[in-house]
PDB file of C-alpha atoms in Angstrom:
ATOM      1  CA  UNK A   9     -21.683 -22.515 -50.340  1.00 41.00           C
ATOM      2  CA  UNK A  10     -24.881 -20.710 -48.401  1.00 56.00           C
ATOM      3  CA  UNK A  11     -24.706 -17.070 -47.680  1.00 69.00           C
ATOM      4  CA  UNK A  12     -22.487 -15.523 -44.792  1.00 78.00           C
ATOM      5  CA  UNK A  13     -25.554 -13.584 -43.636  1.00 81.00           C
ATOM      6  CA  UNK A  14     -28.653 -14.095 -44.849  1.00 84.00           C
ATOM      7  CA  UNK A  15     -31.441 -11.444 -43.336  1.00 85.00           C
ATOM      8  CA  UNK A  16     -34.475 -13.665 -43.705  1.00 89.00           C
ATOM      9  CA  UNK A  17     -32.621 -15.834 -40.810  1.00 90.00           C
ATOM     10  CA  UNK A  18     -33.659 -12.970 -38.561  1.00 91.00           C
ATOM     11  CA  UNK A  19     -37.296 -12.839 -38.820  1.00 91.00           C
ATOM     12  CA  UNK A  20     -37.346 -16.970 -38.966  1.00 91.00           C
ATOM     13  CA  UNK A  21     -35.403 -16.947 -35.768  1.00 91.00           C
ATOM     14  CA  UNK A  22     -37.785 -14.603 -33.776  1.00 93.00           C
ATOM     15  CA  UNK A  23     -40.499 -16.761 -32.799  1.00 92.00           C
ATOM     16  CA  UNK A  24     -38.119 -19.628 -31.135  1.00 91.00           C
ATOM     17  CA  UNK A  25     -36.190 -16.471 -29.379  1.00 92.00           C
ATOM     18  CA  UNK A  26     -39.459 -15.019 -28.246  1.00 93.00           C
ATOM     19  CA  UNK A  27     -40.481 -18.377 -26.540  1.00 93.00           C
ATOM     20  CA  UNK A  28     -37.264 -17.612 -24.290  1.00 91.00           C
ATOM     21  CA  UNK A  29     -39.189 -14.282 -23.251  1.00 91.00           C
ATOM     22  CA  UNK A  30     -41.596 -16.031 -20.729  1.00 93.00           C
ATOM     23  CA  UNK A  31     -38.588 -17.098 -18.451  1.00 93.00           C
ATOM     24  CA  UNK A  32     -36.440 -13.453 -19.328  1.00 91.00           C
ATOM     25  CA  UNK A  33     -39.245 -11.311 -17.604  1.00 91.00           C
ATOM     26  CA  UNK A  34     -39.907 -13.860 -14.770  1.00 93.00           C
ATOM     27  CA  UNK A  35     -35.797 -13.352 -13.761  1.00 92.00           C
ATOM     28  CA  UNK A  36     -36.611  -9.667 -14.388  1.00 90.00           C
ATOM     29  CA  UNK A  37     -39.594  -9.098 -12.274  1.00 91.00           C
ATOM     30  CA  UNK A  38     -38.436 -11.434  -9.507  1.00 94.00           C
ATOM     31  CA  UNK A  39     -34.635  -9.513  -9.384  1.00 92.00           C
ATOM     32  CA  UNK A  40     -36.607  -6.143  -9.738  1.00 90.00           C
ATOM     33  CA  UNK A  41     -39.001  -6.836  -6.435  1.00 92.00           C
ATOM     34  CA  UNK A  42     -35.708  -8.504  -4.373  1.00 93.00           C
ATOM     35  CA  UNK A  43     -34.049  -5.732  -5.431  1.00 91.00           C
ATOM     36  CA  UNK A  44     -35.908  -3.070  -3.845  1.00 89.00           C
ATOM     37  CA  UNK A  45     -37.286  -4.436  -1.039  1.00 91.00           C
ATOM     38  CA  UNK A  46     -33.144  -5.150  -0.186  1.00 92.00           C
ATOM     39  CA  UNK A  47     -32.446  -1.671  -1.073  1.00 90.00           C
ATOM     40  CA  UNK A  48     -35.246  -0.273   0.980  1.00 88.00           C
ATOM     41  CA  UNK A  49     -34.126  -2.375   3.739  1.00 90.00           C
ATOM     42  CA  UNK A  50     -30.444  -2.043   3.627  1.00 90.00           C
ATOM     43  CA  UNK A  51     -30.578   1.878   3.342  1.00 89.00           C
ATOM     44  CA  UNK A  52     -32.945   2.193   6.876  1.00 87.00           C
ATOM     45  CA  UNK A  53     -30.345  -0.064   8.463  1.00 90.00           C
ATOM     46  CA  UNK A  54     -27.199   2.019   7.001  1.00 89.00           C
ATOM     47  CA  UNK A  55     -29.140   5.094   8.355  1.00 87.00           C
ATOM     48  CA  UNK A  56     -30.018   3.435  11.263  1.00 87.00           C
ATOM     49  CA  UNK A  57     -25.949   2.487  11.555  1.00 88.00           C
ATOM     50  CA  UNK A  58     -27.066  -1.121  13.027  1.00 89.00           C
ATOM     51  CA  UNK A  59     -23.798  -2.360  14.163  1.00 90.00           C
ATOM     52  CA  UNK A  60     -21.987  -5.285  12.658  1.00 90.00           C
ATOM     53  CA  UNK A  61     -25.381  -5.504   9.827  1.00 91.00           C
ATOM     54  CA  UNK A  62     -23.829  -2.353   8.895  1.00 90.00           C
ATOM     55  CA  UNK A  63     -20.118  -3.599   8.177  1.00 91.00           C
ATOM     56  CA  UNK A  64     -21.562  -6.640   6.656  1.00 92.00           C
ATOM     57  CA  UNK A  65     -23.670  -4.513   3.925  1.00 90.00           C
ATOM     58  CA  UNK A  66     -21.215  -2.399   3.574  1.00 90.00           C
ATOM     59  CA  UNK A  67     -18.844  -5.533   2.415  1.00 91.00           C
ATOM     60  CA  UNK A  68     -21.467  -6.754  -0.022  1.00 91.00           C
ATOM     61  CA  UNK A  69     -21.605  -3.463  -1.470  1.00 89.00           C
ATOM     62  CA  UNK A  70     -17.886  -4.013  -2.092  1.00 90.00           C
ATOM     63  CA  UNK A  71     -18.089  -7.722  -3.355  1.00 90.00           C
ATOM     64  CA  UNK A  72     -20.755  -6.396  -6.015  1.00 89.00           C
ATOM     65  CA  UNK A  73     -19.159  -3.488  -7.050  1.00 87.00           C
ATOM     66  CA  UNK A  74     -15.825  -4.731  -7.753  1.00 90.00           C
ATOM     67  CA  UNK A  75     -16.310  -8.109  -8.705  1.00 90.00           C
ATOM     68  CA  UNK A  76     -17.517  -8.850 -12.543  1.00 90.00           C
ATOM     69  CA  UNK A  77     -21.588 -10.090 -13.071  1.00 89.00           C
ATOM     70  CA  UNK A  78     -20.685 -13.787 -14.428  1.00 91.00           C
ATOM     71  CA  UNK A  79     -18.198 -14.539 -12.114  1.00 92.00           C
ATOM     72  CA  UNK A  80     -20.726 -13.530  -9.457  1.00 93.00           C
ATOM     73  CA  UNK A  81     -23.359 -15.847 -10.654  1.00 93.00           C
ATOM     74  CA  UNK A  82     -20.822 -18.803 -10.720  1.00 93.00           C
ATOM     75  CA  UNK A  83     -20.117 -17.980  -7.284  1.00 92.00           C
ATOM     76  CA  UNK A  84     -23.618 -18.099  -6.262  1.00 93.00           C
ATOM     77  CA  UNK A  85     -24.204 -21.151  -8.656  1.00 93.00           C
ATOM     78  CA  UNK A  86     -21.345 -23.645  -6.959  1.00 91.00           C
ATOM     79  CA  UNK A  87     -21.548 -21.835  -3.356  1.00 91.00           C
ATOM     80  CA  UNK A  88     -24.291 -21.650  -2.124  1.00 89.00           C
ATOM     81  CA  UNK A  89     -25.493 -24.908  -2.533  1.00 91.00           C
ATOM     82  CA  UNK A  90     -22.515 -26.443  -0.711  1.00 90.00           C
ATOM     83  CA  UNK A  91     -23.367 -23.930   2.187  1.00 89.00           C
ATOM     84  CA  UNK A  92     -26.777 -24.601   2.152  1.00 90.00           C
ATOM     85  CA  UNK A  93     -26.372 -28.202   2.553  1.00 90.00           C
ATOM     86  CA  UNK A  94     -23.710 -28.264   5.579  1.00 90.00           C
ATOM     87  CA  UNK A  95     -25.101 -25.552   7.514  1.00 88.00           C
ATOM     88  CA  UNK A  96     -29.495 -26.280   7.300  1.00 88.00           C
ATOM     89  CA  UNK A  97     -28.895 -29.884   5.538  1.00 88.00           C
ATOM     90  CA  UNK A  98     -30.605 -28.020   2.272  1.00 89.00           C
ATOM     91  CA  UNK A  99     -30.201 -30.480  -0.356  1.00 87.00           C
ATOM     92  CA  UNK A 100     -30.441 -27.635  -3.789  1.00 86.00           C
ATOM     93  CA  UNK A 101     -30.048 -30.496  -6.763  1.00 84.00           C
ATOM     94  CA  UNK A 102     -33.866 -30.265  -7.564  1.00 85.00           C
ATOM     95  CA  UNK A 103     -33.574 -26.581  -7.691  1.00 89.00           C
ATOM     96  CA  UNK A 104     -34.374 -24.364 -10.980  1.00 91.00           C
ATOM     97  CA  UNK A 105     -31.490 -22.411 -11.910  1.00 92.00           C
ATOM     98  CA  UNK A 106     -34.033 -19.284 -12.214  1.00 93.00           C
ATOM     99  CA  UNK A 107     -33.080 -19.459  -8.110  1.00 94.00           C
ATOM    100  CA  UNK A 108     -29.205 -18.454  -8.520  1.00 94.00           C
ATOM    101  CA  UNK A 109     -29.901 -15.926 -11.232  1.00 94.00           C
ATOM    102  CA  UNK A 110     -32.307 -13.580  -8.663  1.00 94.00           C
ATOM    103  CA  UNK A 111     -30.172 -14.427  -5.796  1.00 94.00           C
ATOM    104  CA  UNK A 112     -27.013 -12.669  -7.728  1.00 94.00           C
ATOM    105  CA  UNK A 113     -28.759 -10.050  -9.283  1.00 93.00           C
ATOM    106  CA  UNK A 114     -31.357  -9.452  -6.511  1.00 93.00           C
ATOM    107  CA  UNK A 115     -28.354  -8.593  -4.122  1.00 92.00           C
ATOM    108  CA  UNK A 116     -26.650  -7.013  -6.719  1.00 91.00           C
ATOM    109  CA  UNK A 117     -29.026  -4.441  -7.913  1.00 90.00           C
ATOM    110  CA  UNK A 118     -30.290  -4.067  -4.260  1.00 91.00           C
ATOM    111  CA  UNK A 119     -26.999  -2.624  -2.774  1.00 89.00           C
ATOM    112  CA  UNK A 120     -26.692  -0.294  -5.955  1.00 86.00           C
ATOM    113  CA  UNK A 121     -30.616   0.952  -5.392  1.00 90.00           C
ATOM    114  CA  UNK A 122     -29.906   0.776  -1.821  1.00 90.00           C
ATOM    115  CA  UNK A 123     -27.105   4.192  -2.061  1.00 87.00           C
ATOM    116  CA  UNK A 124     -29.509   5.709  -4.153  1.00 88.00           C
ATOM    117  CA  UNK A 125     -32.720   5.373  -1.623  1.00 88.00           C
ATOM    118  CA  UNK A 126     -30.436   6.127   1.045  1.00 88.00           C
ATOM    119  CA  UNK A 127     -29.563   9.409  -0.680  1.00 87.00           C
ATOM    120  CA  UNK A 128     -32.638  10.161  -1.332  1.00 87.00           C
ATOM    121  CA  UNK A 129     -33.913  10.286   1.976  1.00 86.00           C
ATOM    122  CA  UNK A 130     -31.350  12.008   3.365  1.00 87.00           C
ATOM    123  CA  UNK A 131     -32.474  14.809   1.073  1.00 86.00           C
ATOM    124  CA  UNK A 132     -36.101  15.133   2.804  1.00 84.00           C
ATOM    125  CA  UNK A 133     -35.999  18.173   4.734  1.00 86.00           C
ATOM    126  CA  UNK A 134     -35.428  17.359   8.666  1.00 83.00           C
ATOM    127  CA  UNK A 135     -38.710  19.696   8.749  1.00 84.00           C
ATOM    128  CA  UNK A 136     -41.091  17.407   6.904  1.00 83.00           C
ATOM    129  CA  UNK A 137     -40.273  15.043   9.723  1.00 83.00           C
ATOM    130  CA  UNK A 138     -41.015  17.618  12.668  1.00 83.00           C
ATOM    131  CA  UNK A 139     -44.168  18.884  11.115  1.00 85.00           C
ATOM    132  CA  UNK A 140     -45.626  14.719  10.933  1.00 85.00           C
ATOM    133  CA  UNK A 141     -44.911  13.996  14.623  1.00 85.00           C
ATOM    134  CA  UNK A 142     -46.435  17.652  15.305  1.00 86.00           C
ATOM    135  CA  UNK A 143     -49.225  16.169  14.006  1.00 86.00           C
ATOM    136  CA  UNK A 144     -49.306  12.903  15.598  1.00 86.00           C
ATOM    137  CA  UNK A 145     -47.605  10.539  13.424  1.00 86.00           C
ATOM    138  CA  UNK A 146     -45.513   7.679  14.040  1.00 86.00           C
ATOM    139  CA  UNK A 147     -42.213   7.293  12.991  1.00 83.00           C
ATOM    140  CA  UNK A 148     -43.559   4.100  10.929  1.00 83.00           C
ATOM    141  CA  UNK A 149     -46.289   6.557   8.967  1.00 86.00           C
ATOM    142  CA  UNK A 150     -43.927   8.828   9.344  1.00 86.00           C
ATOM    143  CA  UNK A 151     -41.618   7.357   7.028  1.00 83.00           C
ATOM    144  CA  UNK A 152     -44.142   5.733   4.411  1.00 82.00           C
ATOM    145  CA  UNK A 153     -46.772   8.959   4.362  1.00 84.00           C
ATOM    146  CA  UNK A 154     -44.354  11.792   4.638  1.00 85.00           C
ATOM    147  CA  UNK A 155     -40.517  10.302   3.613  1.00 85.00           C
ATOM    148  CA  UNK A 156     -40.532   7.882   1.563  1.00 81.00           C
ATOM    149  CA  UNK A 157     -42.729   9.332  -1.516  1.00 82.00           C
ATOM    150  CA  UNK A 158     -41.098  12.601  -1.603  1.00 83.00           C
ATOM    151  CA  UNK A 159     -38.120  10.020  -2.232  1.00 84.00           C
ATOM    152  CA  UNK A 160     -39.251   7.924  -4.006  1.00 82.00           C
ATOM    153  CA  UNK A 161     -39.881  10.905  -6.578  1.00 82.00           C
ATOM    154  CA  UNK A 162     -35.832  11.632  -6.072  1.00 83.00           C
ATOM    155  CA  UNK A 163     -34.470   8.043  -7.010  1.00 85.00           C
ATOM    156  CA  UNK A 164     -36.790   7.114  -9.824  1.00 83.00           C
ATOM    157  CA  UNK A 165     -34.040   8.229 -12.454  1.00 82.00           C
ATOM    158  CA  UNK A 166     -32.195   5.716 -10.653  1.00 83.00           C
ATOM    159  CA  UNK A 167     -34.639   3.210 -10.457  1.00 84.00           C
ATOM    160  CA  UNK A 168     -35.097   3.676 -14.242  1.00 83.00           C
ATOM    161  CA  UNK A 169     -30.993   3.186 -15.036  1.00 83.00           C
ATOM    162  CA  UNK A 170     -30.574  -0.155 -12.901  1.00 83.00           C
ATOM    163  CA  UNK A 171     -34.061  -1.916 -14.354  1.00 83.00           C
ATOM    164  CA  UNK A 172     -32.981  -0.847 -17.445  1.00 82.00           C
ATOM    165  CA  UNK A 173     -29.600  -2.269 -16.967  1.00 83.00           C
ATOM    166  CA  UNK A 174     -30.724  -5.151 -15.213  1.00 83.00           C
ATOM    167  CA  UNK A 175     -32.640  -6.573 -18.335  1.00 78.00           C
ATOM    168  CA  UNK A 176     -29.673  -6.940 -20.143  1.00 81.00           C
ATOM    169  CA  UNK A 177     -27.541  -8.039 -17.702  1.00 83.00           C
ATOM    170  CA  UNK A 178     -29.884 -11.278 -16.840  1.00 84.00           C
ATOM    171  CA  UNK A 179     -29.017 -12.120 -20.350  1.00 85.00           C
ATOM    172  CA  UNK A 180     -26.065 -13.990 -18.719  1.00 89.00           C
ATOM    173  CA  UNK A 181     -28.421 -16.470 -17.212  1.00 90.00           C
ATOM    174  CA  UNK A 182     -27.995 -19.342 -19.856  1.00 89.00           C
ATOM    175  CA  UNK A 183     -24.622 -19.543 -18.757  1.00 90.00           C
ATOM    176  CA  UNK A 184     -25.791 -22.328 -15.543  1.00 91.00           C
ATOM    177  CA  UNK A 185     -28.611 -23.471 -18.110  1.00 88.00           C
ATOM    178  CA  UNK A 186     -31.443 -21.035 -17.929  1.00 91.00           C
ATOM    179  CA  UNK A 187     -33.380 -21.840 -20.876  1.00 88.00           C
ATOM    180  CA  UNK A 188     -34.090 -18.133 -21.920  1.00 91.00           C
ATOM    181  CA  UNK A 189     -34.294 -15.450 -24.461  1.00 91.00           C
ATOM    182  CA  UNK A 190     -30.178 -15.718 -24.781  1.00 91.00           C
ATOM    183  CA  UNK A 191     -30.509 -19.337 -24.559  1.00 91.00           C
ATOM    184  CA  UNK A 192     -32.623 -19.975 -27.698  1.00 92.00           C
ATOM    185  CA  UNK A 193     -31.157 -17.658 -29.617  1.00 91.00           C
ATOM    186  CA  UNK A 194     -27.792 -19.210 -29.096  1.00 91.00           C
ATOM    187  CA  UNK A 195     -29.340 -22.477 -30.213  1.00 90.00           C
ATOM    188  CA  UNK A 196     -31.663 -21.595 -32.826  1.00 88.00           C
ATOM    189  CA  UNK A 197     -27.937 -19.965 -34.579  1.00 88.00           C
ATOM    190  CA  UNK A 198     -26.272 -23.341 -33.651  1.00 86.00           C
ATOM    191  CA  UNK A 199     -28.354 -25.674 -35.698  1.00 83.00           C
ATOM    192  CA  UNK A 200     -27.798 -24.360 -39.582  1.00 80.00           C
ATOM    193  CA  UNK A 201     -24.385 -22.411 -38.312  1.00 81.00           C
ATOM    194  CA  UNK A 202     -25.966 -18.800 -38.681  1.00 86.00           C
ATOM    195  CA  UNK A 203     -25.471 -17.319 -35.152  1.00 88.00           C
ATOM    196  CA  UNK A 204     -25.055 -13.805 -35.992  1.00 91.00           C
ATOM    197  CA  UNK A 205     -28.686 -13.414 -37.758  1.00 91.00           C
ATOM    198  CA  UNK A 206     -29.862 -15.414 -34.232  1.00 92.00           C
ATOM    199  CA  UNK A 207     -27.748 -12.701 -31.914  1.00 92.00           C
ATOM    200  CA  UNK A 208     -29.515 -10.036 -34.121  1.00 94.00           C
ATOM    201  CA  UNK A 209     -32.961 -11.066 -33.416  1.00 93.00           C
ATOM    202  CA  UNK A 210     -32.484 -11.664 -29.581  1.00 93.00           C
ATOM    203  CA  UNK A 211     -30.439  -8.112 -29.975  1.00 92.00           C
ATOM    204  CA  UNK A 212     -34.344  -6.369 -31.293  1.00 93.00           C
ATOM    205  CA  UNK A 213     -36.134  -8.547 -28.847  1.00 92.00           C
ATOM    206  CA  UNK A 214     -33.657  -6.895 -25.951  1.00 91.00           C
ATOM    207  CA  UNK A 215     -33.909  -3.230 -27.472  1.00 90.00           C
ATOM    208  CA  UNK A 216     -37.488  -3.400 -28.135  1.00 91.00           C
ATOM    209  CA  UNK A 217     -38.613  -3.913 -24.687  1.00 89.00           C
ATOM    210  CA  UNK A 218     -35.856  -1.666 -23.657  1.00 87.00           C
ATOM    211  CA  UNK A 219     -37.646   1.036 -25.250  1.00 89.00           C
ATOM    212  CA  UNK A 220     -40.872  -0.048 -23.960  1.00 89.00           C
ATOM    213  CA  UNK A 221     -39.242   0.243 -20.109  1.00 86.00           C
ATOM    214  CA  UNK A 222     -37.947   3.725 -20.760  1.00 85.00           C
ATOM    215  CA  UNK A 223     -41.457   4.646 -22.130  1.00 87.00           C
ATOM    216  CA  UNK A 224     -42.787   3.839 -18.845  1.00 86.00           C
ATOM    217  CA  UNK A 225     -40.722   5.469 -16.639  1.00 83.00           C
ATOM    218  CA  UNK A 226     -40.811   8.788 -18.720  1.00 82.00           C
ATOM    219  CA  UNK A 227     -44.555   8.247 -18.112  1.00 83.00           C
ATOM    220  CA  UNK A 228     -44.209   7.906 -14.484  1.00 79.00           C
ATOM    221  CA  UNK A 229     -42.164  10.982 -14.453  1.00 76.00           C
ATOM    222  CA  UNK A 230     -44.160  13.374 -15.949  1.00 76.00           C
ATOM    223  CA  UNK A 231     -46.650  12.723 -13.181  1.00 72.00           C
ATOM    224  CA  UNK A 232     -44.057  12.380  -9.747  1.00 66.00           C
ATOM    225  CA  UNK A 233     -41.525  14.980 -10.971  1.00 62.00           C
ATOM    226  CA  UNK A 234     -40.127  16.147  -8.240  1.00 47.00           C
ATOM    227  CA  UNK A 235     -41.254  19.377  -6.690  1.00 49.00           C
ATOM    228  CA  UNK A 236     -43.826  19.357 -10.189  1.00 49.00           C
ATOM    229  CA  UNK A 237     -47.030  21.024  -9.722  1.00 46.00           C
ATOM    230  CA  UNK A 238     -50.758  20.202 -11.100  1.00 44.00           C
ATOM    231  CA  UNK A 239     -52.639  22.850 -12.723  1.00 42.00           C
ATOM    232  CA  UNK A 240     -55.563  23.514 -10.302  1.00 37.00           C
TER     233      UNK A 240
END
């Protein structure tokens, strides 16, 4: 009878897991730029209070809050395509399933980051905004010269929670056949039986770059703190 866990399994494993890695950070950095350009755009229009765009967001919000991750993606997964195809005679089949993995998450994590960027600006002074058009600014440099990086510097704790977040939570992309870091490491413990030595090493490979993420935002920091100031 062969070991119950055998520790070697872990570092043997690693290289098929890490081939998975590729297609992880591709889901990642896709879902991460969705993300915020929906959460930029869906907090101007909730400050803006664009009727009926408004409700609608603010029913998203709901749907993503309250309903669990998976059962999201499945949703997207069996959904959409069947919309697609009777309203705009989209015909999805050929599709990678990389495309229902951003679409959930991308919404998802936007309407989180969206709250936070919303919050943020509101907490710009109303005289940073009188002093730019003083000086001849439009409300469109108004916003990205004045506002938004004095914001910016406010939600990047948040930013830093959901992309940390996120990159575990796309983990549940093999489930509609993703061929990822999850993927192969549910595989790779499926062929001699060993699974838990194979959840270990994907485990590292998730809490490794983890650390690396955090690294970088506590880099960023040091330099955008809010309100910091450089010595002349």
């Amino acid at each position: 009878m062969g070991k119950i866990f055998d520790p070697k399994l872990i570092l043997e494993y690693m290289p098929e897991i890490i081939k998975g890695l590729p297609t992880t950070l591709l889901i990642f950095a896709l879902v991460l730029i969705i993300s915020f350009g929906l959460g930029l755009g869906g907090s101007v229009i909730k400050l803006k209070k664009v009727p009926v765009i408004t409700q609608l967001i603010n029913l998203i919000a709901s749907y993503t809050t309250n309903v669990p991750s998976v059962v999201q993606l499945y949703i997207i997964y069996y959904i959409l395509p069947a919309v697609l195809l009777v309203l705009f005679g989209i015909d999805t089949n050929s599709w990678d399933p990389i495309v229902y993995v951003v679409v959930t998450f991308g919404v998802q994590r936007g309407v989180t980051l969206m709250e936070g960027i919303r919050a943020a600006i509101l907490s710009v002074p109303k005289g940073q905004y009188e002093a730019a058009y003083a000086m001849g600014l439009t409300r469109f440099q108004t916003f990205f010269r004045i506002v938004f990086p004095q914001a910016f510097k406010i939600v990047l704790p948040i930013v830093e929670m959901l992309t940390c977040t996120l990159f575990k939570r796309t983990s549940v992309a093999y489930m509609i056949g993703v061929t990822d870091v999850m993927s192969r490491a549910i595989f790779a413990g499926a062929r001699i039986g060993h699974n838990l030595e194979a959840f270990i090493a994907a485990a590292l490979v998730f809490a490794a770059l983890d650390l690396v993420f955090v690294g970088m935002f506590h880099f960023v920091e040091k330099h955008f703190r809010y309100g910091a100031t450089r010595p002349a």
